[in-house]
Tab-separated table of C-alpha atoms and ligand atoms in Angstrom:
chain	number	residue	atom	x	y	z
A	1	MET	CA	1.381	-22.583	-14.078
A	2	LYS	CA	2.692	-22.435	-10.561
A	3	SER	CA	5.838	-24.420	-9.850
A	4	ALA	CA	6.125	-26.712	-6.844
A	5	LEU	CA	9.644	-25.332	-6.314
A	6	VAL	CA	8.540	-22.227	-4.400
A	7	SER	CA	5.601	-22.471	-2.017
A	8	ALA	CA	5.631	-20.400	1.214
A	9	PRO	CA	5.703	-16.590	0.810
A	10	ARG	CA	9.083	-15.192	1.751
A	11	ILE	CA	9.702	-11.628	2.824
A	12	VAL	CA	12.592	-9.926	1.099
A	13	ARG	CA	13.725	-6.394	1.952
A	14	SER	CA	16.767	-5.821	-0.218
A	15	ILE	CA	17.048	-5.556	-4.001
A	16	ALA	CA	20.117	-7.836	-3.996
A	17	GLU	CA	18.301	-10.591	-2.109
A	18	LEU	CA	15.226	-10.298	-4.309
A	19	ARG	CA	17.313	-10.622	-7.462
A	20	LYS	CA	19.068	-13.666	-5.949
A	21	GLU	CA	15.738	-15.359	-5.185
A	22	ILE	CA	14.358	-14.712	-8.659
A	23	ARG	CA	17.552	-15.889	-10.333
A	24	ALA	CA	17.460	-19.099	-8.267
A	25	PHE	CA	13.823	-19.659	-9.235
A	26	ARG	CA	14.542	-19.154	-12.937
A	27	LEU	CA	17.561	-21.476	-12.803
A	28	ALA	CA	15.628	-24.228	-11.027
A	29	ALA	CA	12.380	-23.871	-12.961
A	30	GLY	CA	13.880	-23.648	-16.437
A	31	PRO	CA	13.416	-21.369	-19.450
A	32	GLU	CA	9.638	-21.845	-19.756
A	33	ALA	CA	8.929	-20.626	-16.231
A	34	THR	CA	7.526	-17.113	-15.920
A	35	VAL	CA	7.543	-14.474	-13.191
A	36	GLY	CA	4.551	-12.248	-12.384
A	37	LEU	CA	4.808	-8.952	-10.481
A	38	VAL	CA	1.975	-7.356	-8.506
A	39	PRO	CA	3.096	-3.845	-7.497
A	40	THR	CA	1.167	-2.377	-4.533
A	41	MET	CA	1.464	0.106	-1.707
A	42	GLY	CA	0.125	-2.454	0.773
A	43	TYR	CA	-2.889	-2.384	3.074
A	44	LEU	CA	-4.062	-5.163	0.828
A	45	HIS	CA	-7.694	-5.809	-0.020
A	46	GLU	CA	-9.596	-8.198	-2.247
A	47	GLY	CA	-8.663	-6.157	-5.340
A	48	HIS	CA	-4.954	-6.795	-4.685
A	49	ALA	CA	-5.725	-10.437	-3.845
A	50	SER	CA	-7.425	-10.864	-7.238
A	51	LEU	CA	-4.243	-9.611	-8.964
A	52	MET	CA	-2.076	-12.043	-6.990
A	53	ARG	CA	-4.419	-14.970	-7.674
A	54	ARG	CA	-4.332	-14.197	-11.387
A	55	SER	CA	-0.550	-13.945	-11.362
A	56	ALA	CA	-0.222	-17.187	-9.398
A	57	LYS	CA	-2.416	-18.916	-11.995
A	58	GLU	CA	-0.420	-17.601	-14.930
A	59	ASN	CA	3.155	-17.702	-13.603
A	60	GLY	CA	5.538	-20.020	-11.792
A	61	LEU	CA	6.572	-17.283	-9.372
A	62	THR	CA	4.525	-14.346	-8.096
A	63	VAL	CA	6.345	-11.374	-6.593
A	64	LEU	CA	4.237	-8.928	-4.584
A	65	SER	CA	5.845	-5.571	-3.935
A	66	ILE	CA	4.678	-3.439	-1.033
A	67	PHE	CA	6.166	0.027	-1.067
A	68	VAL	CA	4.493	3.317	-0.182
A	69	ASN	CA	6.292	5.394	-2.761
A	70	PRO	CA	6.913	8.922	-1.430
A	71	LEU	CA	7.590	10.281	-4.920
A	72	GLN	CA	4.003	9.852	-6.066
A	73	PHE	CA	2.473	11.844	-3.186
A	74	GLY	CA	2.094	15.615	-3.341
A	75	PRO	CA	3.188	17.818	-0.405
A	76	ASN	CA	-0.339	18.041	1.037
A	77	GLU	CA	-1.313	14.433	0.378
A	78	ASP	CA	-1.581	11.434	2.685
A	79	PHE	CA	1.917	9.862	2.470
A	80	GLU	CA	2.499	9.957	6.233
A	81	ARG	CA	-0.923	8.654	7.184
A	82	TYR	CA	-1.287	6.154	4.287
A	83	PRO	CA	-2.557	2.982	6.014
A	84	ARG	CA	0.042	0.290	6.694
A	85	ASP	CA	-0.379	-3.183	8.224
A	86	GLU	CA	2.510	-5.484	7.428
A	87	LYS	CA	1.295	-8.493	9.409
A	88	ARG	CA	-2.124	-8.520	7.792
A	89	ASP	CA	-0.612	-7.930	4.335
A	90	VAL	CA	1.654	-10.966	4.706
A	91	ALA	CA	-1.359	-13.134	5.592
A	92	VAL	CA	-3.431	-11.846	2.638
A	93	ALA	CA	-0.491	-12.318	0.265
A	94	GLY	CA	0.123	-15.883	1.443
A	95	GLU	CA	-3.512	-16.829	0.905
A	96	ALA	CA	-3.635	-15.228	-2.529
A	97	GLY	CA	-0.616	-17.188	-3.752
A	98	ALA	CA	2.300	-14.720	-3.623
A	99	ASP	CA	5.671	-16.442	-3.367
A	100	LEU	CA	7.932	-13.489	-2.599
A	101	ILE	CA	6.976	-10.281	-0.838
A	102	PHE	CA	9.346	-7.424	-1.599
A	103	MET	CA	9.089	-4.804	1.159
A	104	PRO	CA	11.942	-2.329	0.768
A	105	GLN	CA	12.608	0.750	2.899
A	106	VAL	CA	12.630	4.136	1.176
A	107	SER	CA	16.449	4.165	1.566
A	108	GLU	CA	16.701	0.895	-0.394
A	109	MET	CA	14.622	2.189	-3.322
A	110	TYR	CA	16.007	5.744	-3.254
A	111	PRO	CA	19.492	5.740	-1.662
A	112	ARG	CA	19.869	9.171	-3.280
A	113	PRO	CA	17.186	11.444	-4.712
A	114	PRO	CA	16.895	10.257	-8.331
A	115	LYS	CA	18.153	12.563	-11.053
A	116	THR	CA	16.430	10.460	-13.708
A	117	SER	CA	12.809	11.205	-14.630
A	118	VAL	CA	10.303	8.918	-16.312
A	119	ILE	CA	7.652	11.205	-17.748
A	120	VAL	CA	4.863	9.942	-19.964
A	121	SER	CA	3.435	13.009	-21.680
A	122	GLY	CA	-0.122	13.590	-22.921
A	123	ILE	CA	-1.808	10.683	-21.144
A	124	THR	CA	-0.869	12.269	-17.813
A	125	GLU	CA	-2.262	15.735	-18.535
A	126	ARG	CA	-5.880	15.200	-17.480
A	127	LEU	CA	-7.766	13.386	-14.693
A	128	CYS	CA	-5.465	12.513	-11.753
A	129	GLY	CA	-2.479	13.912	-13.663
A	130	ALA	CA	-4.101	17.366	-13.581
A	131	SER	CA	-5.345	17.122	-9.985
A	132	ARG	CA	-2.157	15.606	-8.586
A	133	PRO	CA	0.792	17.338	-10.297
A	134	GLY	CA	3.871	15.106	-10.389
A	135	HIS	CA	1.932	12.010	-9.298
A	136	PHE	CA	2.535	10.065	-12.512
A	137	ASP	CA	6.211	11.055	-12.615
A	138	GLY	CA	6.497	9.312	-9.232
A	139	VAL	CA	4.553	6.313	-10.521
A	140	GLY	CA	6.698	6.210	-13.676
A	141	ILE	CA	9.986	6.080	-11.815
A	142	VAL	CA	8.909	3.552	-9.175
A	143	VAL	CA	7.205	1.190	-11.640
A	144	SER	CA	10.161	1.305	-14.011
A	145	LYS	CA	12.520	0.608	-11.081
A	146	LEU	CA	10.369	-2.337	-9.967
A	147	LEU	CA	10.253	-3.707	-13.513
A	148	HIS	CA	14.055	-3.438	-13.780
A	149	ILE	CA	14.584	-5.029	-10.376
A	150	VAL	CA	12.159	-7.953	-10.786
A	151	GLU	CA	12.332	-8.373	-14.593
A	152	PRO	CA	8.892	-10.013	-14.624
A	153	ASP	CA	7.278	-11.549	-17.679
A	154	ARG	CA	3.927	-10.036	-16.649
A	155	ALA	CA	2.889	-7.240	-14.313
A	156	TYR	CA	-0.665	-6.943	-12.985
A	157	PHE	CA	-2.509	-3.646	-12.425
A	158	GLY	CA	-6.095	-2.939	-11.392
A	159	LEU	CA	-8.314	-0.905	-13.703
A	160	LYS	CA	-9.638	1.233	-10.864
A	161	ASP	CA	-6.508	3.236	-11.695
A	162	ALA	CA	-7.258	3.114	-15.428
A	163	GLN	CA	-5.082	6.168	-16.114
A	164	GLN	CA	-2.174	4.450	-14.344
A	165	VAL	CA	-2.698	1.361	-16.521
A	166	ALA	CA	-2.607	3.555	-19.651
A	167	VAL	CA	0.531	5.374	-18.460
A	168	VAL	CA	2.435	2.213	-17.505
A	169	THR	CA	1.407	0.391	-20.699
A	170	ARG	CA	2.649	3.298	-22.818
A	171	MET	CA	5.883	3.596	-20.830
A	172	VAL	CA	6.612	-0.108	-21.343
A	173	GLU	CA	5.858	0.188	-25.063
A	174	ASP	CA	7.914	3.361	-25.562
A	175	LEU	CA	10.918	1.951	-23.674
A	176	ASN	CA	10.711	-1.585	-25.139
A	177	MET	CA	10.511	-3.123	-21.696
A	178	PRO	CA	10.089	-6.900	-22.108
A	179	VAL	CA	7.003	-7.280	-19.934
A	180	GLU	CA	3.298	-7.713	-20.568
A	181	ILE	CA	1.112	-5.288	-18.609
A	182	VAL	CA	-2.042	-7.147	-17.594
A	183	PRO	CA	-5.021	-4.879	-16.778
A	184	CYS	CA	-7.431	-6.517	-14.308
A	185	PRO	CA	-11.082	-5.686	-13.530
A	186	ILE	CA	-12.155	-3.384	-10.688
A	187	VAL	CA	-13.203	-5.304	-7.570
A	188	ARG	CA	-16.155	-3.874	-5.623
A	189	ASP	CA	-17.760	-4.403	-2.244
A	190	ALA	CA	-21.209	-6.032	-2.342
A	191	ASP	CA	-22.818	-2.552	-2.267
A	192	GLY	CA	-20.783	-1.384	-5.276
A	193	LEU	CA	-18.029	0.714	-3.643
A	194	ALA	CA	-14.781	0.153	-5.552
A	195	LEU	CA	-12.195	-1.355	-3.201
A	196	SER	CA	-9.395	1.007	-2.200
A	197	SER	CA	-6.951	1.067	0.694
A	198	ARG	CA	-8.193	4.622	1.300
A	199	ASN	CA	-11.785	3.460	2.001
A	200	VAL	CA	-10.626	2.918	5.587
A	201	TYR	CA	-10.557	6.718	6.061
A	202	LEU	CA	-14.307	7.074	5.358
A	203	SER	CA	-16.816	7.710	8.145
A	204	ALA	CA	-20.056	5.690	7.959
A	205	GLU	CA	-21.912	8.670	6.448
A	206	GLU	CA	-19.141	9.414	3.916
A	207	ARG	CA	-19.072	5.773	2.875
A	208	LYS	CA	-22.847	5.776	2.372
A	209	GLN	CA	-22.690	8.880	0.195
A	210	ALA	CA	-19.664	7.514	-1.698
A	211	LEU	CA	-21.918	4.808	-3.130
A	212	SER	CA	-23.189	7.544	-5.463
A	213	LEU	CA	-20.032	7.026	-7.560
A	214	SER	CA	-20.705	3.430	-8.555
A	215	GLN	CA	-24.455	4.066	-8.713
A	216	THR	CA	-23.925	6.952	-11.140
A	217	LEU	CA	-21.408	5.004	-13.234
A	218	LYS	CA	-23.990	2.232	-13.574
A	219	LEU	CA	-26.332	4.704	-15.304
A	220	VAL	CA	-23.688	5.664	-17.892
A	221	PRO	CA	-24.363	2.930	-20.513
A	222	GLY	CA	-28.093	3.824	-20.514
A	223	TRP	CA	-27.387	7.560	-20.906
A	224	ILE	CA	-25.000	6.809	-23.758
A	225	GLU	CA	-27.609	4.592	-25.375
A	226	GLU	CA	-30.069	7.515	-25.181
A	227	GLY	CA	-27.606	9.559	-27.275
A	228	ALA	CA	-25.595	11.612	-24.749
A	229	ASN	CA	-22.375	13.248	-25.941
A	230	ALA	CA	-19.475	13.723	-23.509
A	231	SER	CA	-20.650	17.054	-22.082
A	232	GLU	CA	-24.259	15.928	-21.661
A	233	LEU	CA	-23.084	12.728	-19.997
A	234	THR	CA	-20.736	14.445	-17.553
A	235	ARG	CA	-23.375	17.122	-16.801
A	236	ARG	CA	-25.845	14.402	-15.785
A	237	MET	CA	-23.209	12.630	-13.738
A	238	ARG	CA	-22.189	15.813	-11.886
A	239	GLU	CA	-25.831	16.549	-11.149
A	240	ARG	CA	-26.402	13.065	-9.781
A	241	ILE	CA	-23.234	12.866	-7.652
A	242	GLY	CA	-23.766	16.474	-6.521
A	243	GLU	CA	-27.019	15.417	-4.837
A	244	GLN	CA	-24.837	14.039	-2.024
A	245	PRO	CA	-24.172	16.913	0.387
A	246	LEU	CA	-20.655	15.681	1.288
A	247	ALA	CA	-19.519	15.120	-2.317
A	248	ASP	CA	-16.845	17.581	-3.447
A	249	ILE	CA	-16.282	16.768	-7.118
A	250	ASP	CA	-12.699	16.929	-8.391
A	251	TYR	CA	-13.408	15.717	-11.941
A	252	VAL	CA	-15.984	13.902	-14.039
A	253	GLU	CA	-14.717	13.212	-17.553
A	254	ALA	CA	-15.362	11.034	-20.593
A	255	LEU	CA	-12.171	10.558	-22.636
A	256	LEU	CA	-10.917	8.300	-25.396
A	257	TYR	CA	-8.927	5.391	-23.949
A	258	PRO	CA	-6.003	4.800	-23.685
A	259	ASP	CA	-4.786	8.178	-25.031
A	260	LEU	CA	-7.091	10.127	-22.694
A	261	VAL	CA	-8.010	12.897	-25.098
A	262	PRO	CA	-11.551	14.332	-25.341
A	263	PRO	CA	-13.851	12.880	-28.016
A	264	ASP	CA	-15.485	15.248	-30.572
A	265	ALA	CA	-17.626	17.529	-28.431
A	266	ASP	CA	-20.895	17.134	-30.347
A	267	ARG	CA	-20.618	13.479	-31.281
A	268	PRO	CA	-22.918	11.089	-29.398
A	269	LEU	CA	-20.734	8.694	-27.438
A	270	LYS	CA	-22.517	5.702	-28.944
A	271	ASP	CA	-21.034	6.767	-32.317
A	272	VAL	CA	-17.609	7.372	-30.773
A	273	LEU	CA	-17.719	3.848	-29.337
A	274	LYS	CA	-17.994	2.328	-32.819
A	275	ASN	CA	-14.254	2.928	-33.247
A	276	ASP	CA	-12.809	4.083	-29.947
A	277	SER	CA	-12.889	2.961	-26.327
A	278	VAL	CA	-14.108	5.531	-23.833
A	279	LEU	CA	-13.133	5.912	-20.193
A	280	VAL	CA	-15.715	7.617	-17.995
A	281	ALA	CA	-13.856	8.548	-14.823
A	282	VAL	CA	-14.668	10.375	-11.604
A	283	ALA	CA	-12.711	11.681	-8.629
A	284	VAL	CA	-14.691	12.966	-5.669
A	285	ARG	CA	-13.706	14.017	-2.154
A	286	PHE	CA	-15.798	12.920	0.796
A	287	GLY	CA	-14.374	14.747	3.791
A	288	GLN	CA	-10.586	14.196	3.760
A	289	THR	CA	-10.814	11.212	1.416
A	290	ARG	CA	-10.450	11.459	-2.331
A	291	LEU	CA	-11.998	8.500	-4.142
A	292	ILE	CA	-11.713	7.561	-7.808
A	293	ASP	CA	-13.854	5.213	-9.871
A	294	ASN	CA	-14.589	4.620	-13.545
A	295	ILE	CA	-16.247	2.587	-16.238
A	296	LEU	CA	-14.247	1.610	-19.309
A	297	LEU	CA	-16.417	1.119	-22.389
A	298	THR	CA	-14.626	-0.785	-25.116
A	299	ALA	CA	-14.869	0.042	-28.803
A	300	GLU	CA	-17.153	-2.124	-30.916
A	301	LYS	CA	-14.412	-2.448	-33.574
A	302	ARG	CA	-11.049	-3.419	-32.122
B	401	PAF	O1	-1.325	1.552	-7.721
B	401	PAF	C1	-0.492	1.615	-6.789
B	401	PAF	O2	-0.686	1.067	-5.709
B	401	PAF	C2	0.792	2.388	-7.006
B	401	PAF	O3	0.579	3.510	-7.797
B	401	PAF	C3	1.919	1.520	-7.583
B	401	PAF	C4	1.601	0.996	-8.956
B	401	PAF	C5	2.205	0.354	-6.648
B	401	PAF	C6	3.197	2.351	-7.690
B	401	PAF	O4	3.604	2.829	-6.457
């Protein structure tokens, strides 16, 4: 539960000051009080707000981090033009219940180029890991830094980046980091488009055609029920998304979750789902904008 001790969101730019604030909160609020972290790259939308609201409900202190992490962008990606709007972000964060907003400069997070790597193998080999080489190494180092800096009891991540959730959860488990990773549902616009800071890049026509992602993912449970195996399912999905003239498909895959390995090729996915969860994930470019979306189907037996 939220404590009355901290109310207005406070902007903090240095690691030292952030640690001081969190220490003061823990001292004042006592040993039962918990800290939640919502790591983001800013340009906040309702998906981020849902993570903050959940953290504010479950913890005495919610720390929002806003940091566009250069290490997770490839050389030809959108680091420079990634959308930023500090003023708006502060307003969204305040409304959603964040107490502290950590907004460091690159020089604060990386005073020197790090010589330490945080590499989660296997899980990072397919999907965005294959299309964006080095991306998850950048995510690994920044998330582990944030977890060491904030020392939260819980950290909240959206399942639109289901591979990221799998990677971070495994990293925390492998390194015995004392934090619970809380996966949270994808938030969508009324027409079904999964919320993303990058949606702002889309032209009206690209946005219209991008609806094919959520519309196709909606058909997945029915196709699985009809007996599709992974290759039949992804073939149908490619065909459907490919009907949009602007859609340039990066990947369409059905993989066991959270290890992200392919299921038996011939086995109908409805049989696979008796024991294993399956992630059906897509990445598609519309013009300059690469969008991802997915549906996570959970195993019947858990
Ligand atoms: O999901 C994101 O916004 C980023 O990958 C994260 C977790 C904030 C790390 O930079």
